[in-house]
Amino acid sequence: MSMRSEEQVDTGARRDWMGLLARADPSRLAALWDRMGDTPGHDLLRAPEIGAVMVRGRAGATGAPFNLGEMTVTRCAVRLSACGTVGHAYVQGRDRDHARTAALADALMQTDAAPRVRDGLLDPLAAAETAARQSRAEKAAATRVEFLTLVRGED
Amino acid sequence: MYVAVKGGARAIANAHAWLAEERRGDPTLPDLTVAQVREQMALAVNRVMAEGSLYDPDLAALAIKQARGDLIEAIFLIRAYRTTLPRFGASRPIDTAAMACDRRISATFKDVPGGQVLGPTFDYTHRLLDFALAAEGITPDAPRAPAPAGPVPHVTGFLNREGLIQPEPETDATPPDLTREPLELPADRALRLQALARADEGFLLGLAYSTQRGYARNHAFVGELRIGAVAVEMDIPELGFAIEIGEITVTECETVNQFTGSKTEPAQFTRGYGLVFGQTERKSIAMALVDRALRWQELGEDFVGAPAQDAEFVLYHADNIQATGFLEHIKLPHYVDFQSELELIRKLRRGVEAGAEGTE
């Protein structure tokens, strides 16, 4: 396994897969990961750590930021033994395995193992997420109404 | 002054053991799972996340189970837990214009671009008990329709274009954080919104209702109410760029309020803002009304002495954990305090009796 150079790993693409891994359902991610075979050798640069992130909103949706409340987040950083590639993860919730798997996937996506991770992990996760979002959007669309204002009175 | 007491360890342990048994209820019935609470008591879970000020549905569901359904006790558990977590940082402000809306309604514009979407609402139900729910094994199935693509614009944006509503110019100021610095007055709007977002729903409901009944009336219309999922993005220092760290459901309410102008501001519509974790519609509308009432000073309105205008009154009494902590502590042993009170009363009475004897 070899690491791809910095330029070869597109930041936009990396943002996308890290976000997908962060939002993934932990049990679905674990099942897909197990199906991909043995976990590659790695060191934990940062063992999975559970913490909080303060979520901000904006007054009036567009104005000055304010602190809305916190959410739980678990983070992890790994280095692959074979090539030294570093992977990071910040994932929603408190599942340590979720964070470690996401960090490993982030590292592998920067190596020539990327197509295998894309097929076995990212594509199925993206498909599940798209299907879930589409399902909610379609149920919402079925509740779209047209209100009619009625003219009342004699004249 | 509160003086500590010792003893009672066995009674306390036994009381807690009995509490655990009562929590379990009839052991011949199945034990309630945390996942069941999360999925089927979702609005209770949302309230606990909002007022516990920590977005984590599984934790909120666990807290509700542990608290036997006492939501303020559950919120207390969440608040205690969150203090144990290291803070990794703060997110970028969430973009509610990009929300995937489950529900989106406007009470001000019938033909609002993007449409009126009712979502999974109690509105227009008849509030009749549904005895069919008492039977088990019902799996409802919601109808579907083709979904339009893309995000739905904010209603206030349309009024903004005509210059008829007070604008909310974007800034990148770092907001104050009442979980780090004690809440002090005067509190700017960012601090007030943080306090209101985690405030007790019942307290805000009562205050908001008081403004509708005439105590600092501000003629609120729900310009828009939207509920749905938004991405949470955070800048990651070790990466040097921002990534999405998750997705949360929030309820946002923007009120449009009549405003005839003041010494400093022209006649225009003004705004109140509510933003709350989860599907929490009542709380979000109440928050928007109270936010608007608290803005009297910056809009050049008169202080008419209404409770909802009084930032000290609202902000110092809106937190149900502070309130219940102080309220409930008076049931704990106060024997020493009370002994001294007793002594004082006896002494005063002795003085009066001695005086009465003296005049005879």
PDB file of C-alpha atoms in Angstrom, chain A:
ATOM      1  CA  MET A   1       0.000   0.000   0.000  1.00  0.00           C
ATOM      2  CA  SER A   2       1.452   3.357  -0.883  1.00  0.00           C
ATOM      3  CA  MET A   3       0.500   6.821   0.088  1.00  0.00           C
ATOM      4  CA  ARG A   4      -0.604   9.200  -2.592  1.00  0.00           C
ATOM      5  CA  SER A   5       1.065  12.585  -2.658  1.00  0.00           C
ATOM      6  CA  GLU A   6      -0.630  15.588  -1.076  1.00  0.00           C
ATOM      7  CA  GLU A   7      -1.754  16.986  -4.448  1.00  0.00           C
ATOM      8  CA  GLN A   8      -3.411  13.734  -5.420  1.00  0.00           C
ATOM      9  CA  VAL A   9      -5.789  13.864  -2.435  1.00  0.00           C
ATOM     10  CA  ASP A  10      -8.366  16.472  -3.323  1.00  0.00           C
ATOM     11  CA  THR A  11      -9.488  18.442  -0.246  1.00  0.00           C
ATOM     12  CA  GLY A  12     -13.061  18.696  -1.501  1.00  0.00           C
ATOM     13  CA  ALA A  13     -13.282  14.947  -1.976  1.00  0.00           C
ATOM     14  CA  ARG A  14     -11.761  14.350   1.443  1.00  0.00           C
ATOM     15  CA  ARG A  15     -14.251  16.713   3.068  1.00  0.00           C
ATOM     16  CA  ASP A  16     -17.027  14.728   1.419  1.00  0.00           C
ATOM     17  CA  TRP A  17     -15.914  11.318   2.610  1.00  0.00           C
ATOM     18  CA  MET A  18     -15.076  12.539   6.109  1.00  0.00           C
ATOM     19  CA  GLY A  19     -18.557  14.067   6.381  1.00  0.00           C
ATOM     20  CA  LEU A  20     -20.183  10.888   5.088  1.00  0.00           C
ATOM     21  CA  LEU A  21     -18.244   8.814   7.634  1.00  0.00           C
ATOM     22  CA  ALA A  22     -19.142  11.270  10.423  1.00  0.00           C
ATOM     23  CA  ARG A  23     -22.862  11.034   9.691  1.00  0.00           C
ATOM     24  CA  ALA A  24     -22.883   7.263   9.153  1.00  0.00           C
ATOM     25  CA  ASP A  25     -24.935   4.989  11.348  1.00  0.00           C
ATOM     26  CA  PRO A  26     -22.330   3.242  13.558  1.00  0.00           C
ATOM     27  CA  SER A  27     -23.814  -0.252  13.192  1.00  0.00           C
ATOM     28  CA  ARG A  28     -24.098   0.029   9.405  1.00  0.00           C
ATOM     29  CA  LEU A  29     -20.515   1.288   9.198  1.00  0.00           C
ATOM     30  CA  ALA A  30     -19.280  -1.566  11.421  1.00  0.00           C
ATOM     31  CA  ALA A  31     -21.079  -4.186   9.297  1.00  0.00           C
ATOM     32  CA  LEU A  32     -19.647  -2.826   6.036  1.00  0.00           C
ATOM     33  CA  TRP A  33     -16.168  -2.548   7.548  1.00  0.00           C
ATOM     34  CA  ASP A  34     -16.234  -6.155   8.754  1.00  0.00           C
ATOM     35  CA  ARG A  35     -17.170  -7.306   5.275  1.00  0.00           C
ATOM     36  CA  MET A  36     -14.065  -5.560   3.856  1.00  0.00           C
ATOM     37  CA  GLY A  37     -11.718  -8.024   5.559  1.00  0.00           C
ATOM     38  CA  ASP A  38      -8.894  -7.573   8.052  1.00  0.00           C
ATOM     39  CA  THR A  39      -8.278  -4.205   9.650  1.00  0.00           C
ATOM     40  CA  PRO A  40      -4.896  -2.890   8.401  1.00  0.00           C
ATOM     41  CA  GLY A  41      -2.066  -2.505  10.919  1.00  0.00           C
ATOM     42  CA  HIS A  42      -2.030   0.949  12.461  1.00  0.00           C
ATOM     43  CA  ASP A  43      -0.940   3.068  15.415  1.00  0.00           C
ATOM     44  CA  LEU A  44      -3.354   5.250  17.313  1.00  0.00           C
ATOM     45  CA  LEU A  45      -2.009   8.808  17.172  1.00  0.00           C
ATOM     46  CA  ARG A  46      -5.034   9.834  19.177  1.00  0.00           C
ATOM     47  CA  ALA A  47      -7.070   7.099  20.809  1.00  0.00           C
ATOM     48  CA  PRO A  48     -10.827   7.494  20.294  1.00  0.00           C
ATOM     49  CA  GLU A  49     -11.911  10.342  22.553  1.00  0.00           C
ATOM     50  CA  ILE A  50     -15.483  11.351  23.378  1.00  0.00           C
ATOM     51  CA  GLY A  51     -16.169  15.069  23.697  1.00  0.00           C
ATOM     52  CA  ALA A  52     -18.522  17.872  22.800  1.00  0.00           C
ATOM     53  CA  VAL A  53     -18.726  20.539  20.132  1.00  0.00           C
ATOM     54  CA  MET A  54     -20.645  23.747  20.717  1.00  0.00           C
ATOM     55  CA  VAL A  55     -23.131  24.122  17.873  1.00  0.00           C
ATOM     56  CA  ARG A  56     -23.759  27.692  16.781  1.00  0.00           C
ATOM     57  CA  GLY A  57     -26.677  29.329  15.035  1.00  0.00           C
ATOM     58  CA  ARG A  58     -27.262  32.860  13.776  1.00  0.00           C
ATOM     59  CA  ALA A  59     -29.770  35.357  15.171  1.00  0.00           C
ATOM     60  CA  GLY A  60     -32.573  35.645  12.616  1.00  0.00           C
ATOM     61  CA  ALA A  61     -30.899  32.805  10.636  1.00  0.00           C
ATOM     62  CA  THR A  62     -28.476  35.246   8.980  1.00  0.00           C
ATOM     63  CA  GLY A  63     -27.194  37.607  11.722  1.00  0.00           C
ATOM     64  CA  ALA A  64     -24.707  37.394  14.559  1.00  0.00           C
ATOM     65  CA  PRO A  65     -23.639  33.917  15.749  1.00  0.00           C
ATOM     66  CA  PHE A  66     -24.881  32.532  19.080  1.00  0.00           C
ATOM     67  CA  ASN A  67     -24.264  29.319  20.987  1.00  0.00           C
ATOM     68  CA  LEU A  68     -27.217  26.975  20.487  1.00  0.00           C
ATOM     69  CA  GLY A  69     -26.018  23.998  22.543  1.00  0.00           C
ATOM     70  CA  GLU A  70     -23.514  21.180  22.376  1.00  0.00           C
ATOM     71  CA  MET A  71     -23.494  17.864  20.534  1.00  0.00           C
ATOM     72  CA  THR A  72     -21.504  14.748  21.330  1.00  0.00           C
ATOM     73  CA  VAL A  73     -18.595  14.004  19.004  1.00  0.00           C
ATOM     74  CA  THR A  74     -15.907  11.311  19.062  1.00  0.00           C
ATOM     75  CA  ARG A  75     -12.532  11.916  17.454  1.00  0.00           C
ATOM     76  CA  CYS A  76      -9.624   9.662  16.561  1.00  0.00           C
ATOM     77  CA  ALA A  77      -6.372   9.781  14.578  1.00  0.00           C
ATOM     78  CA  VAL A  78      -4.499   6.777  13.180  1.00  0.00           C
ATOM     79  CA  ARG A  79      -1.284   6.124  11.232  1.00  0.00           C
ATOM     80  CA  LEU A  80      -1.152   3.136   8.898  1.00  0.00           C
ATOM     81  CA  SER A  81       1.836   0.898   9.683  1.00  0.00           C
ATOM     82  CA  ALA A  82       2.508  -0.009   6.046  1.00  0.00           C
ATOM     83  CA  CYS A  83       2.912   3.495   4.592  1.00  0.00           C
ATOM     84  CA  GLY A  84       2.649   5.966   7.453  1.00  0.00           C
ATOM     85  CA  THR A  85      -0.498   7.609   6.069  1.00  0.00           C
ATOM     86  CA  VAL A  86      -2.419   9.521   8.743  1.00  0.00           C
ATOM     87  CA  GLY A  87      -6.206   9.421   8.965  1.00  0.00           C
ATOM     88  CA  HIS A  88      -8.475  11.633  11.064  1.00  0.00           C
ATOM     89  CA  ALA A  89     -12.065  11.377  12.179  1.00  0.00           C
ATOM     90  CA  TYR A  90     -14.573  13.590  13.984  1.00  0.00           C
ATOM     91  CA  VAL A  91     -17.845  11.680  14.106  1.00  0.00           C
ATOM     92  CA  GLN A  92     -21.246  12.375  15.634  1.00  0.00           C
ATOM     93  CA  GLY A  93     -22.119  10.521  18.833  1.00  0.00           C
ATOM     94  CA  ARG A  94     -20.143   8.494  21.373  1.00  0.00           C
ATOM     95  CA  ASP A  95     -19.168   5.343  19.502  1.00  0.00           C
ATOM     96  CA  ARG A  96     -15.387   4.814  19.741  1.00  0.00           C
ATOM     97  CA  ASP A  97     -15.340   2.102  17.064  1.00  0.00           C
ATOM     98  CA  HIS A  98     -17.180   4.474  14.728  1.00  0.00           C
ATOM     99  CA  ALA A  99     -14.413   7.075  15.155  1.00  0.00           C
ATOM    100  CA  ARG A 100     -11.576   4.548  14.759  1.00  0.00           C
ATOM    101  CA  THR A 101     -13.107   2.971  11.639  1.00  0.00           C
ATOM    102  CA  ALA A 102     -13.739   6.420  10.152  1.00  0.00           C
ATOM    103  CA  ALA A 103     -10.112   7.433  10.799  1.00  0.00           C
ATOM    104  CA  LEU A 104      -8.856   4.194   9.205  1.00  0.00           C
ATOM    105  CA  ALA A 105     -11.111   4.724   6.201  1.00  0.00           C
ATOM    106  CA  ASP A 106      -9.844   8.315   5.894  1.00  0.00           C
ATOM    107  CA  ALA A 107      -6.264   7.037   5.896  1.00  0.00           C
ATOM    108  CA  LEU A 108      -6.976   4.275   3.381  1.00  0.00           C
ATOM    109  CA  MET A 109      -8.743   6.717   1.071  1.00  0.00           C
ATOM    110  CA  GLN A 110      -5.425   8.543   0.749  1.00  0.00           C
ATOM    111  CA  THR A 111      -3.677   5.377  -0.443  1.00  0.00           C
ATOM    112  CA  ASP A 112      -3.996   3.099  -3.448  1.00  0.00           C
ATOM    113  CA  ALA A 113      -6.608   1.163  -1.438  1.00  0.00           C
ATOM    114  CA  ALA A 114      -9.023   4.024  -2.115  1.00  0.00           C
ATOM    115  CA  PRO A 115     -11.107   2.303  -4.844  1.00  0.00           C
ATOM    116  CA  ARG A 116     -11.721  -0.703  -2.587  1.00  0.00           C
ATOM    117  CA  VAL A 117     -12.834   1.549   0.309  1.00  0.00           C
ATOM    118  CA  ARG A 118     -14.969   3.591  -2.058  1.00  0.00           C
ATOM    119  CA  ASP A 119     -16.773   0.477  -3.345  1.00  0.00           C
ATOM    120  CA  GLY A 120     -17.045  -1.434  -0.105  1.00  0.00           C
ATOM    121  CA  LEU A 121     -17.733   1.387   2.350  1.00  0.00           C
ATOM    122  CA  LEU A 122     -18.382   4.882   1.023  1.00  0.00           C
ATOM    123  CA  ASP A 123     -20.697   4.033  -1.862  1.00  0.00           C
ATOM    124  CA  PRO A 124     -23.033   1.860   0.253  1.00  0.00           C
ATOM    125  CA  LEU A 125     -23.064   4.505   3.018  1.00  0.00           C
ATOM    126  CA  ALA A 126     -23.871   7.249   0.520  1.00  0.00           C
ATOM    127  CA  ALA A 127     -26.622   5.122  -1.041  1.00  0.00           C
ATOM    128  CA  ALA A 128     -28.210   4.465   2.352  1.00  0.00           C
ATOM    129  CA  GLU A 129     -28.057   8.145   3.263  1.00  0.00           C
ATOM    130  CA  THR A 130     -29.548   9.240  -0.048  1.00  0.00           C
ATOM    131  CA  ALA A 131     -32.362   6.702   0.296  1.00  0.00           C
ATOM    132  CA  ALA A 132     -33.163   7.850   3.853  1.00  0.00           C
ATOM    133  CA  ARG A 133     -33.203  11.519   2.830  1.00  0.00           C
ATOM    134  CA  GLN A 134     -35.297  10.807  -0.254  1.00  0.00           C
ATOM    135  CA  SER A 135     -37.810   8.891   1.849  1.00  0.00           C
ATOM    136  CA  ARG A 136     -38.278  11.814   4.267  1.00  0.00           C
ATOM    137  CA  ALA A 137     -38.453  14.332   1.423  1.00  0.00           C
ATOM    138  CA  GLU A 138     -41.177  12.294  -0.296  1.00  0.00           C
ATOM    139  CA  LYS A 139     -43.217  11.987   2.906  1.00  0.00           C
ATOM    140  CA  ALA A 140     -42.874  15.742   3.438  1.00  0.00           C
ATOM    141  CA  ALA A 141     -43.937  16.412  -0.146  1.00  0.00           C
ATOM    142  CA  ALA A 142     -47.105  14.377   0.436  1.00  0.00           C
ATOM    143  CA  THR A 143     -48.066  16.856   3.207  1.00  0.00           C
ATOM    144  CA  ARG A 144     -47.741  19.953   0.989  1.00  0.00           C
ATOM    145  CA  VAL A 145     -50.949  21.988   1.155  1.00  0.00           C
ATOM    146  CA  GLU A 146     -52.619  24.788  -0.696  1.00  0.00           C
ATOM    147  CA  PHE A 147     -54.468  27.021   1.775  1.00  0.00           C
ATOM    148  CA  LEU A 148     -57.383  28.905   0.283  1.00  0.00           C
ATOM    149  CA  THR A 149     -58.597  32.128   1.860  1.00  0.00           C
ATOM    150  CA  LEU A 150     -62.364  32.276   1.817  1.00  0.00           C
ATOM    151  CA  VAL A 151     -64.251  35.537   1.350  1.00  0.00           C
ATOM    152  CA  ARG A 152     -66.815  35.762   4.116  1.00  0.00           C
ATOM    153  CA  GLY A 153     -69.813  38.066   4.608  1.00  0.00           C
ATOM    154  CA  GLU A 154     -72.682  39.357   2.491  1.00  0.00           C
ATOM    155  CA  ASP A 155     -70.925  41.609  -0.005  1.00  0.00           C
TER     156      ASP A 155
END
